[in-house]
């Protein structure tokens, strides 16, 4: 390890008051006053009370204290070394298949937690692996070498910086979850009641409705199939070329991107690890190019994915594992994209798929998918509303990604002493004089 002024090298075991296994008593199927931790309780890196177990009674010695760290020591290799920390106000007992690590008072508990988060690759490397399971014993866990500031105050300041970023990430996640709930409710209203001529959601008290294969809808709406709707508007449903035609396995430095199933998400195309084709192949496959407003469907596997082709993806290609849906001029393609990503349309597609080991679609099934068509003006209104909330969600998702990137960089710099917080501490000491 690199020597950092004012820091010391130590072992994890020397920083712990306690390390032990949890209570192994029988858990019960009903709620009690004694919640106990389980492996899945810390699967997301935090303590989830939705994933705890219960026992009828348990010795008080197993009650976890604020600052205790739960450690995954028996699990699949990707979960080995995961940690979660007990916060103030949590009442939880230590259950089986997790270790508890209780830091000494001389070390900042949150700082040690972040050091263990950073050490997960080491725990994975040191774990003993068997079929579908890995484990790491207490002796090995204790041997983890750590470098940490001698002053507890410096440890606390580092932990405080990282905790601030964590809180920002949590707040962003909460906002995304709230916006997703709003979007789900809005889609339910818009694809069952729509928007009237005054810009309001229709109600059964003031408007007439009728039954359809996708449930009750306004009487003004047309119910048809995707194939009929796009066909009469000079659109099309087309399968992409085979991979051998595309040379999709070639990753070039330059060329035209190919969209495959892996790049499809709901309404958006993911720009990551895109295979490229050269200019000669592109000229040969020009009939498989995409235009802004096209929709791309997954043909195999996750067949309920439908992505909208934006201006940035104009001229790209799509692979043989995908369909291209070109809606034609009389249909708002943004509206159609949102409707085909709505639960009712997705469920219809999933329920009518073929294949035994892997779900598959063919042109006939996709063409028979029921679609609801209001007048074009209403289609555009629905699309604008959903674009607004979708853009807000995407903004927060990008913000969360930046915060996660910031946290990764800060952990690398602050937890290794590459960047020091001593200037902050010096300012605090001057202020307190």
Coordinates of N, CA and C in Angstrom, one line a residue, residues 190-191 194-196 202 220-222 224 229 232-233 327-339 371-387:
X190 N -54.8 8.0 -19.9 CA -54.7 8.5 -21.3 C -55.1 7.4 -22.3
X191 N -54.8 6.1 -21.9 CA -55.1 5.0 -22.9 C -56.4 4.3 -22.5
X194 N -58.5 9.1 -22.4 CA -58.0 10.1 -23.4 C -58.3 11.5 -22.9
X195 N -58.1 12.4 -23.9 CA -58.3 13.8 -23.7 C -59.4 14.4 -24.5
X196 N -60.4 15.1 -23.9 CA -61.5 15.6 -24.7 C -61.1 16.9 -25.4
X202 N -61.3 12.6 -20.1 CA -62.7 12.3 -20.1 C -63.2 11.5 -18.8
X220 N -65.4 7.6 -29.4 CA -64.8 8.3 -30.6 C -63.6 7.5 -31.1
X221 N -63.0 6.6 -30.3 CA -61.8 6.0 -30.7 C -62.0 4.8 -31.6
X222 N -61.1 4.6 -32.5 CA -61.2 3.4 -33.4 C -60.3 2.3 -32.8
X224 N -58.4 -1.1 -33.9 CA -58.0 -1.9 -35.1 C -56.7 -2.7 -34.7
X229 N -53.6 -0.7 -39.3 CA -53.4 0.8 -39.1 C -52.2 1.3 -39.9
X232 N -52.8 0.8 -44.1 CA -53.6 1.7 -44.8 C -53.0 3.1 -44.9
X233 N -52.0 3.3 -44.1 CA -51.3 4.6 -44.1 C -49.9 4.5 -44.8
X327 N -45.1 3.7 -39.2 CA -46.5 3.9 -39.0 C -47.2 4.6 -40.1
X328 N -46.5 5.4 -40.9 CA -47.2 6.2 -41.9 C -47.6 7.6 -41.5
X329 N -48.1 8.4 -42.4 CA -48.3 9.8 -42.1 C -49.5 10.1 -41.2
X330 N -50.5 9.2 -41.2 CA -51.8 9.5 -40.5 C -51.7 9.1 -39.1
X331 N -50.6 8.5 -38.6 CA -50.5 8.1 -37.2 C -49.4 8.8 -36.5
X332 N -49.6 9.3 -35.4 CA -48.5 9.9 -34.6 C -47.7 8.8 -34.0
X333 N -46.4 8.7 -34.5 CA -45.6 7.6 -34.1 C -45.2 7.6 -32.6
X334 N -45.1 8.9 -32.1 CA -44.8 9.0 -30.6 C -46.0 8.4 -29.8
X335 N -47.2 8.7 -30.2 CA -48.3 8.2 -29.6 C -48.4 6.7 -29.7
X336 N -48.1 6.2 -30.8 CA -48.1 4.7 -31.1 C -47.1 4.0 -30.2
X337 N -45.9 4.6 -30.1 CA -44.8 4.1 -29.3 C -45.3 3.9 -27.8
X338 N -45.8 5.0 -27.3 CA -46.3 5.0 -25.9 C -47.4 3.9 -25.7
X339 N -48.3 3.8 -26.7 CA -49.4 2.9 -26.5 C -48.9 1.4 -26.5
X371 N -54.6 -2.0 -31.4 CA -54.2 -0.6 -31.2 C -55.4 0.3 -31.1
X372 N -55.3 1.3 -30.3 CA -56.4 2.3 -30.1 C -56.0 3.6 -30.8
X373 N -56.9 4.1 -31.7 CA -56.6 5.3 -32.5 C -57.6 6.4 -32.3
X374 N -57.3 7.4 -31.4 CA -58.1 8.6 -31.4 C -57.8 9.4 -32.7
X375 N -58.4 10.6 -32.8 CA -58.1 11.5 -33.9 C -56.6 12.0 -33.7
X376 N -56.0 12.4 -34.8 CA -54.6 12.8 -34.8 C -54.3 13.9 -33.8
X377 N -55.2 14.8 -33.7 CA -55.0 15.9 -32.7 C -54.9 15.3 -31.3
X378 N -55.8 14.4 -30.9 CA -55.7 13.8 -29.6 C -54.5 12.9 -29.4
X379 N -54.1 12.2 -30.5 CA -52.8 11.5 -30.4 C -51.7 12.4 -30.1
X380 N -51.6 13.5 -30.7 CA -50.5 14.5 -30.5 C -50.5 15.0 -29.1
X381 N -51.7 15.3 -28.5 CA -51.9 15.8 -27.2 C -51.4 14.7 -26.2
X382 N -51.8 13.5 -26.4 CA -51.3 12.4 -25.5 C -49.8 12.2 -25.5
X383 N -49.3 12.3 -26.7 CA -47.8 12.1 -26.9 C -47.1 13.3 -26.2
X384 N -47.6 14.5 -26.3 CA -46.9 15.6 -25.7 C -46.9 15.5 -24.1
X385 N -48.0 15.1 -23.6 CA -48.1 14.9 -22.1 C -47.1 13.8 -21.7
X386 N -47.0 12.7 -22.4 CA -46.1 11.6 -22.0 C -44.7 12.0 -22.2
X387 N -44.4 12.8 -23.3 CA -43.1 13.2 -23.5 C -42.6 14.1 -22.4

